[in-house]
Every structure is written in structure tokens, then in C-alpha cells.
mmCIF file of C-alpha atoms in Angstrom:
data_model
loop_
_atom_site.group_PDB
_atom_site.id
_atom_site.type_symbol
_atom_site.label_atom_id
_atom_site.label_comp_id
_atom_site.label_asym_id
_atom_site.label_seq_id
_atom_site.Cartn_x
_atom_site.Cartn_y
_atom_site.Cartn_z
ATOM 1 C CA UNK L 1 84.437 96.647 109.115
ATOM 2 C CA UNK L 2 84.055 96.206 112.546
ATOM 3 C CA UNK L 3 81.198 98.483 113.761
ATOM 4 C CA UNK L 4 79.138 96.047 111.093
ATOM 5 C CA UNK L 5 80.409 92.943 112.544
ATOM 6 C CA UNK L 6 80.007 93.697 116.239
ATOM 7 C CA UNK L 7 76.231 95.274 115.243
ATOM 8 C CA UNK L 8 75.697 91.807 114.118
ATOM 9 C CA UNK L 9 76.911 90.087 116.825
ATOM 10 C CA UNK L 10 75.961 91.857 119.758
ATOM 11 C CA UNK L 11 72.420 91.108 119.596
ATOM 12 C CA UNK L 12 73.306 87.366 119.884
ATOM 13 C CA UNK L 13 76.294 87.391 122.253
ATOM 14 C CA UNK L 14 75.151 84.909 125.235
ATOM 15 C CA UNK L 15 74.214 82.610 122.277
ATOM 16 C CA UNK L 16 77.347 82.185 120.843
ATOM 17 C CA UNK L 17 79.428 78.712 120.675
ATOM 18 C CA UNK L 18 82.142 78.209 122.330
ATOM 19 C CA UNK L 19 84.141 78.221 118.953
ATOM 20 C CA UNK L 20 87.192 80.304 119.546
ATOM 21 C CA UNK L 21 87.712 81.537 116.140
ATOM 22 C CA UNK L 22 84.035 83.146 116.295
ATOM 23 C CA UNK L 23 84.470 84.451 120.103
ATOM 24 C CA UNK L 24 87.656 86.157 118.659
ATOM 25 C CA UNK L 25 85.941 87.826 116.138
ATOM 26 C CA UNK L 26 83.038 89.002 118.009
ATOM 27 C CA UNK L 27 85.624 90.294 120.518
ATOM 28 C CA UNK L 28 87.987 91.874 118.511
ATOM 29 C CA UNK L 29 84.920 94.036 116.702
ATOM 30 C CA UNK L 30 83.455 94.669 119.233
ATOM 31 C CA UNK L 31 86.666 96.093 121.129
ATOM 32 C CA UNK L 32 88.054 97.974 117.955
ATOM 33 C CA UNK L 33 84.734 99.577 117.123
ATOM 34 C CA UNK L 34 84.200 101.064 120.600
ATOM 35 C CA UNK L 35 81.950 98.658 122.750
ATOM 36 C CA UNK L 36 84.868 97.620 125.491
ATOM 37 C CA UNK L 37 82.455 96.576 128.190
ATOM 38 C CA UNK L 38 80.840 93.709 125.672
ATOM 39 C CA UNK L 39 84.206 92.946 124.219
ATOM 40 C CA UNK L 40 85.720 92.456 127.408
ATOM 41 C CA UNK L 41 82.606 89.787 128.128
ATOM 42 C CA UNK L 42 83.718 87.798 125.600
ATOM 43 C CA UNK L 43 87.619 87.464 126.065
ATOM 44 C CA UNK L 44 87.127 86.814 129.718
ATOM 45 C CA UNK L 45 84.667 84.085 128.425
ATOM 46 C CA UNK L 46 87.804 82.693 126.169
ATOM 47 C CA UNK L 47 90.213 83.462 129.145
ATOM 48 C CA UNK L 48 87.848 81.213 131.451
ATOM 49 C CA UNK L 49 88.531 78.192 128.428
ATOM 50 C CA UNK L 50 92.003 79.025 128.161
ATOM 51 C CA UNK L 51 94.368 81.220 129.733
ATOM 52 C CA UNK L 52 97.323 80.978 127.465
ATOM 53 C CA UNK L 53 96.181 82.680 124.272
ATOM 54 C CA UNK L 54 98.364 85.727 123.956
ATOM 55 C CA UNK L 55 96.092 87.810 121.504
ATOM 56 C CA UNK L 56 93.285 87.367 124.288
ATOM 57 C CA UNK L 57 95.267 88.840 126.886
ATOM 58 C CA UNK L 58 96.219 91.493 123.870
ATOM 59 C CA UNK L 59 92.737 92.293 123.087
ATOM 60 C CA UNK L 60 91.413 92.617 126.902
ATOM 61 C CA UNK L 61 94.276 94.940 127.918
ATOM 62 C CA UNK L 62 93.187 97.223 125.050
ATOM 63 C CA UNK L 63 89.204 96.965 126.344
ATOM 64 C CA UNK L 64 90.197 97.382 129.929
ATOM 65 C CA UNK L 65 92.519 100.290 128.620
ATOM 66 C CA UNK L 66 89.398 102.155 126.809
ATOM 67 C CA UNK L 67 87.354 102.016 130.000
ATOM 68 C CA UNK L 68 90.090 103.837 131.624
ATOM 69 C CA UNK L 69 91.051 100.654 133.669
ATOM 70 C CA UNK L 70 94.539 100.630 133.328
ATOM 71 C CA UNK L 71 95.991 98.520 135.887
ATOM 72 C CA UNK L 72 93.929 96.217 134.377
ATOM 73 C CA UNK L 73 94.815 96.853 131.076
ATOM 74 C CA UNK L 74 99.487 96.662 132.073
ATOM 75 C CA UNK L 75 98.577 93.520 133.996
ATOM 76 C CA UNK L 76 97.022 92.043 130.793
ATOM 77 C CA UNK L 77 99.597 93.249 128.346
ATOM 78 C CA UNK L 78 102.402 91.874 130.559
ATOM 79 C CA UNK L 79 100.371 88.726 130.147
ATOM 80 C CA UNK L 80 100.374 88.645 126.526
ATOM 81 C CA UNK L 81 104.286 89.224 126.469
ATOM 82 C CA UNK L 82 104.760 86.811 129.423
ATOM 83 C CA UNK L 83 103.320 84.122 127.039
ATOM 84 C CA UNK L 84 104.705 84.794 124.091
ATOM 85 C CA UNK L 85 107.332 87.775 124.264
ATOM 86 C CA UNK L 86 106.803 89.139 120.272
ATOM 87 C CA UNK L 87 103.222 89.469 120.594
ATOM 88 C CA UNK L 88 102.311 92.124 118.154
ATOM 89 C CA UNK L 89 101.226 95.403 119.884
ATOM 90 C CA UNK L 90 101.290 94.581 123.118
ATOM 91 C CA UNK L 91 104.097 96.912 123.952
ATOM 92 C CA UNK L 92 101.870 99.504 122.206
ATOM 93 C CA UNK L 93 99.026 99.263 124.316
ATOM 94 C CA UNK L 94 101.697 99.477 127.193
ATOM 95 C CA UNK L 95 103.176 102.632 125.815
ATOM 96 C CA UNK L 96 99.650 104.579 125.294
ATOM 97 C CA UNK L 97 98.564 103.875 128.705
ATOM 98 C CA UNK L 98 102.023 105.459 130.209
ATOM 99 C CA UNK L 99 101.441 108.403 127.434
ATOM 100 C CA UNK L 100 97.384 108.878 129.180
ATOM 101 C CA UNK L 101 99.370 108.635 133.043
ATOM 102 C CA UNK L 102 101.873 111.199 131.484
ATOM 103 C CA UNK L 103 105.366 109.083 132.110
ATOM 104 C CA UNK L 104 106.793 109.910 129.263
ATOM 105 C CA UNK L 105 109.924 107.752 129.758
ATOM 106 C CA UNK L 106 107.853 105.130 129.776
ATOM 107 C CA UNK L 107 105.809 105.218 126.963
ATOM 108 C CA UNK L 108 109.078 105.944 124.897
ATOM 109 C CA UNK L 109 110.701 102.763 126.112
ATOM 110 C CA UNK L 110 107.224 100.464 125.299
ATOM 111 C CA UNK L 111 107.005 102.123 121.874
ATOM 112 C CA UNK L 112 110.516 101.224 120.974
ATOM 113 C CA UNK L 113 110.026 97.657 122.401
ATOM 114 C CA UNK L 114 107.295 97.600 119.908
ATOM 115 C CA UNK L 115 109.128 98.865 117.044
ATOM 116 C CA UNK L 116 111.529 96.164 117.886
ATOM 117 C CA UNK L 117 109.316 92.930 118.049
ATOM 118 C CA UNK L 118 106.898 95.186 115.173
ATOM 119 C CA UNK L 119 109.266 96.536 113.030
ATOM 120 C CA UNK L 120 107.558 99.541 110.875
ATOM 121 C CA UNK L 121 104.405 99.576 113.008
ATOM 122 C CA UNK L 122 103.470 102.963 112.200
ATOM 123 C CA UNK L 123 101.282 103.879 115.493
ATOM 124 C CA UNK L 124 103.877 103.131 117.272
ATOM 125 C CA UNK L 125 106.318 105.092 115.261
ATOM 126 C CA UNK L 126 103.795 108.134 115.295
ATOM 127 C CA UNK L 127 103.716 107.825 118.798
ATOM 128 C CA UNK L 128 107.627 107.730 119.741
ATOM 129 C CA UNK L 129 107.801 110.552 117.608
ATOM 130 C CA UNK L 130 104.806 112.573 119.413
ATOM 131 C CA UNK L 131 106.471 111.448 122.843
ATOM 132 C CA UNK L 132 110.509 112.698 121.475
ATOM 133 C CA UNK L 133 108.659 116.048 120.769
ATOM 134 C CA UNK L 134 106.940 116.352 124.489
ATOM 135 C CA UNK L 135 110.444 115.458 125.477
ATOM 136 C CA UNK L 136 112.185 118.311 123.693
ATOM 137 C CA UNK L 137 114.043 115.877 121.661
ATOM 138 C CA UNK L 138 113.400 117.305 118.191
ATOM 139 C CA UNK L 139 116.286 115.628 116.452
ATOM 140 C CA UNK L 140 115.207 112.474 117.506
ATOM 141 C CA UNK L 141 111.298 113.305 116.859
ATOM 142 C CA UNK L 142 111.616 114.401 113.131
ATOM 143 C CA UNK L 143 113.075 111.458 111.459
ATOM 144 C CA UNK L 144 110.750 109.164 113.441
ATOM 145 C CA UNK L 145 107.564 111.526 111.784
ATOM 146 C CA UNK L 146 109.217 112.304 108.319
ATOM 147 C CA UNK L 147 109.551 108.263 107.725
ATOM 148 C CA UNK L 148 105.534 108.397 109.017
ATOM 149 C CA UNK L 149 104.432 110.376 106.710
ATOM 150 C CA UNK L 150 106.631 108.945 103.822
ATOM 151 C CA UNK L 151 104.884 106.299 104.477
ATOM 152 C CA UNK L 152 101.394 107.455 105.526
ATOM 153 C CA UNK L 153 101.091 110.052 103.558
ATOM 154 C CA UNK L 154 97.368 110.682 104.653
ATOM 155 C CA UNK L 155 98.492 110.715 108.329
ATOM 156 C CA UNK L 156 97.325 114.548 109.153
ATOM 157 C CA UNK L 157 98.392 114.076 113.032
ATOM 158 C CA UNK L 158 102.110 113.247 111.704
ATOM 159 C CA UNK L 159 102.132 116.408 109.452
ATOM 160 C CA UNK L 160 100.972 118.409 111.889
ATOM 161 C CA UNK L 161 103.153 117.280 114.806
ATOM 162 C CA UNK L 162 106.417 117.314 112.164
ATOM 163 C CA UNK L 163 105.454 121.076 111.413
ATOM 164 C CA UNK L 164 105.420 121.976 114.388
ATOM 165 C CA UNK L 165 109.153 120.370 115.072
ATOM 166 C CA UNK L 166 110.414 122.055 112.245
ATOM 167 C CA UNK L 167 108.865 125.447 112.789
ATOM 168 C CA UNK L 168 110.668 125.647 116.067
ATOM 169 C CA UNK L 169 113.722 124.245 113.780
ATOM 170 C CA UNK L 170 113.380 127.657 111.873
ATOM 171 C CA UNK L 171 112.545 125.587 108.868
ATOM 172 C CA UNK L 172 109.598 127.767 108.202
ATOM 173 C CA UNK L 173 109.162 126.409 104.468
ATOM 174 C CA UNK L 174 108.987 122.814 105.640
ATOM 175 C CA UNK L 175 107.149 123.722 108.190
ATOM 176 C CA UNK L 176 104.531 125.489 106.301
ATOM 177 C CA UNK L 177 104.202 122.435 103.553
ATOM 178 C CA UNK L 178 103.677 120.198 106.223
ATOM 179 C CA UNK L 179 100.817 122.072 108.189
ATOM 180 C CA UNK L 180 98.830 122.965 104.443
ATOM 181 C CA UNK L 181 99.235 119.186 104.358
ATOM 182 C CA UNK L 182 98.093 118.089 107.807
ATOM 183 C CA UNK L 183 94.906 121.034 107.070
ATOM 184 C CA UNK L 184 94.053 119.688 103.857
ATOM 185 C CA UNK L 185 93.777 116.615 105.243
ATOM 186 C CA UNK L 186 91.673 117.318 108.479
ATOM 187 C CA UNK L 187 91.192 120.463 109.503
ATOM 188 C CA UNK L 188 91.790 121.574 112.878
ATOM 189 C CA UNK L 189 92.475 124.796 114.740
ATOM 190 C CA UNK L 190 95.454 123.820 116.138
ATOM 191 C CA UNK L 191 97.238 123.277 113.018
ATOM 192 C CA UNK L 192 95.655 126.565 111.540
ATOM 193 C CA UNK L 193 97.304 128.007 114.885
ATOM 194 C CA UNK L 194 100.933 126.703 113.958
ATOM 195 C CA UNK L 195 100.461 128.069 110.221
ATOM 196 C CA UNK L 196 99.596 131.460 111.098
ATOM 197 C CA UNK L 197 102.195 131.599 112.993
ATOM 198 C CA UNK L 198 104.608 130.297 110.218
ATOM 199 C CA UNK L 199 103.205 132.772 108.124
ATOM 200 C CA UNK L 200 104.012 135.320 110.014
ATOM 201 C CA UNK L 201 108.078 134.608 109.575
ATOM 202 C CA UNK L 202 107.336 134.208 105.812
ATOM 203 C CA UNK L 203 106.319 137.924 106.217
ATOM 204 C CA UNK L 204 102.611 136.400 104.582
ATOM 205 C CA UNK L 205 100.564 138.609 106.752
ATOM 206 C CA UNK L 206 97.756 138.083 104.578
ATOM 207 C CA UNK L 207 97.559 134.295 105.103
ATOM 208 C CA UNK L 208 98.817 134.592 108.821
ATOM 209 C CA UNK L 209 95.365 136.314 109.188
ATOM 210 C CA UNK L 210 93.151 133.985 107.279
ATOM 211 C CA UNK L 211 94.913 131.401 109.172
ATOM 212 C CA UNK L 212 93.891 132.644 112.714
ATOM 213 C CA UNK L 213 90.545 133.514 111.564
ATOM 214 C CA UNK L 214 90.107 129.548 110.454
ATOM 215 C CA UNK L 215 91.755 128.864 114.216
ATOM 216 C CA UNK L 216 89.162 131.407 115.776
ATOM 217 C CA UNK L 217 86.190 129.522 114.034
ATOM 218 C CA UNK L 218 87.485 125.979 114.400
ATOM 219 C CA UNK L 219 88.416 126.435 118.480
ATOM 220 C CA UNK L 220 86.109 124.776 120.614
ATOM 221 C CA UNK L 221 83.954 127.413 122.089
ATOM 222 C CA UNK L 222 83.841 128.138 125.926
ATOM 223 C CA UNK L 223 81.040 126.456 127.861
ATOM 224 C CA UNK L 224 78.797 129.262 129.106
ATOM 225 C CA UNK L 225 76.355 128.108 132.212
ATOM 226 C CA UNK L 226 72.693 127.928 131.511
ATOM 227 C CA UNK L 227 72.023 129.518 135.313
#
């Protein structure tokens, strides 16, 4: 619950010990639920104390990398590894900032370094799959997603990417299971998108058009100027 625990904690944040374990947790909620600028207050606090703790390093890579700061963010990630080279998700955080700076080649890499130190680290495994798929590299994309959502079975983003993949695969009924899935779970227009259009090879006209009239209402609407 992290939101709770940083709303707790950020009222009193200059008055907090120097007791690691409680720095660490004010950080880490207050990083995860949103509030990087504050979060990043405290780990430099802990980094000023002691600037070997690898899951510091960790934790202000991923607040510099949510205020869009990320030569920040690589330098402290490469920190975190430099100290200890299986630190959990640090080859994660790597991997999403390449994916935001579109190098796709090397996100891939990071996100397979993390599988590799993180075995069955599912964002990571979502994400190398996502990344396989921008890189045309279906065959390589759909196992990574199938074991996702065989795992995560609630993990709408998975189903919807893995529908797509096998849609352009021509596996229209796999397709189609996948995107009712990734809908039922969240729905978004995209994925109403993808199943109209799968419809559409079943020969289900009637659903292709209930699906695009769920796309037309879900699609973010233009902005139109007030002038």
C-alpha cells in the first residue's frame, strides 16, 4: 500500500531519523506511488550516509527515470549493477528507459539481462515480448506473451499485445480469445480496434461493427481550441 504509506510519511519527511530501514521505506513509497521528486530527497539523503547500497542506487534511477531524467536515471542503474551485478530490476529500469528513447536493441538486451539475473520477472518478460513485436519478430514475441499470460492471467496489456501477434499470424480464433480477454479485462479502444478487425475474417460482421462502435466511443476525442 504505498500511496498510504508515503501519505503518512510525507508530512514528516525532514523529521525523520537517520534509520535506514525507515528512510527506505519512506523512499520506496513514495517513489512507487508517484511522488519521485520527494522520493528522490530521501535516497540522496541515504546516498549522502552511504554510497554502496545497491537498492538505493535501484530506487533513485527509477525516481530520476519518472521525472524524465534519464541520464540520471542509466548512471544510477549502472551503479546498482556496478555494486552488486544481480541486483534485482536494475536491468529493467535500464531497458524501459531505452524503450521511452526508442532503441529498441537496447531495451531488448537490458530486459533479457534481467530475465537472466530475475528469472520469471514478468515486467520484464511483458516487455521483451512488447519490444520482439515492435521488432517484427513475432516468433520470438508470442512465446515470451503466451508464458505472461499463463501466468498473469489478469495481464490485459499481454492479451492484447499477443492478439495482435497472432492476428497478423492468421490465427484469427486465438486471436479473437485473446482480445475478448484483454477487453474484459480493461477496456480500451485499441483492443476493440484489433477485434473488429478479427471479426471481420471470421465473416462476424455483426460483432466487427459493435466492435468499432465500442473503438469510436472509447478513442480519445480530438482537442478542439476554445478561440
Amino acid at each position: 500500500r504505498f500511496g498510504d504509506s508515503a501519505a503518512t510519511l510525507r508530512p514528516v519527511l525532514d523529521q525523520l531519523s537517520d534509520n535506514a530501514g525507515l528512510l527506505y521505506a519512506a523512499g520506496v513509497s513514495l517513489v512507487r506511488s508517484g511522488d519521485a521528486k520527494n522520493g528522490a530527497r530521501v535516497f540522496s539523503r541515504m546516498v549522502a550516509k552511504d554510497q554502496n547500497v545497491p537498492a538505493v542506487h535501484l530506487m533513485l534511477g527509477e525516481a530520476h527515470a519518472q521525472q524524465q531524467e534519464y541520464s540520471a536515471a542509466l548512471a544510477e542503474f549502472a551503479r546498482a549493477l556496478q555494486l552488486d551485478p544481480r541486483t534485482a530490476e536494475a536491468h529493467y529500469g535500464s531497458g524501459m528507459v531505452a524503450l521511452k528513447e526508442g532503441k529498441l536493441d537496447t531495451s531488448a538486451d537490458e530486459f533479457q539481462k534481467e530475465l537472466s539475473v530475475n528469472p520469471g520477472y514478468i515486467p520484464a518478460e511483458y516487455q521483451l515480448g512488447y519490444v520482439r513485436l515492435e521488432m517484427h519478430q513475432a516468433d520470438t514475441a508470442i512465446p515470451l506473451l503466451q508464458d505472461v499470460v499463463n501466468r498473469q492471467p489478469n495481464h490485459s496489456d499481454a492479451h492484447y499485445e499477443l492478439g495482435k501477434a497472432l492476428l497478423e499470424q492468421g490465427k484469427v480464433k486465438d486471436a479473437i480469445q485473446d482480445l475478448e480477454t484483454s477487453i474484459h479485462l480493461r477496456p480500451t479502444d485499441y483492443a476493440y480496434y484489433q477485434l473488429s478487425v478479427a471479426y471481420r475474417h471470421e465473416g462476424r460482421a455483426n460483432d466487427a461493427e459493435h466492435a468499432m462502435l465500442m473503438y469510436q466511443k472509447l478513442r480519445p476525442k480530438p482537442h478542439v481550441s476554445q478561440q
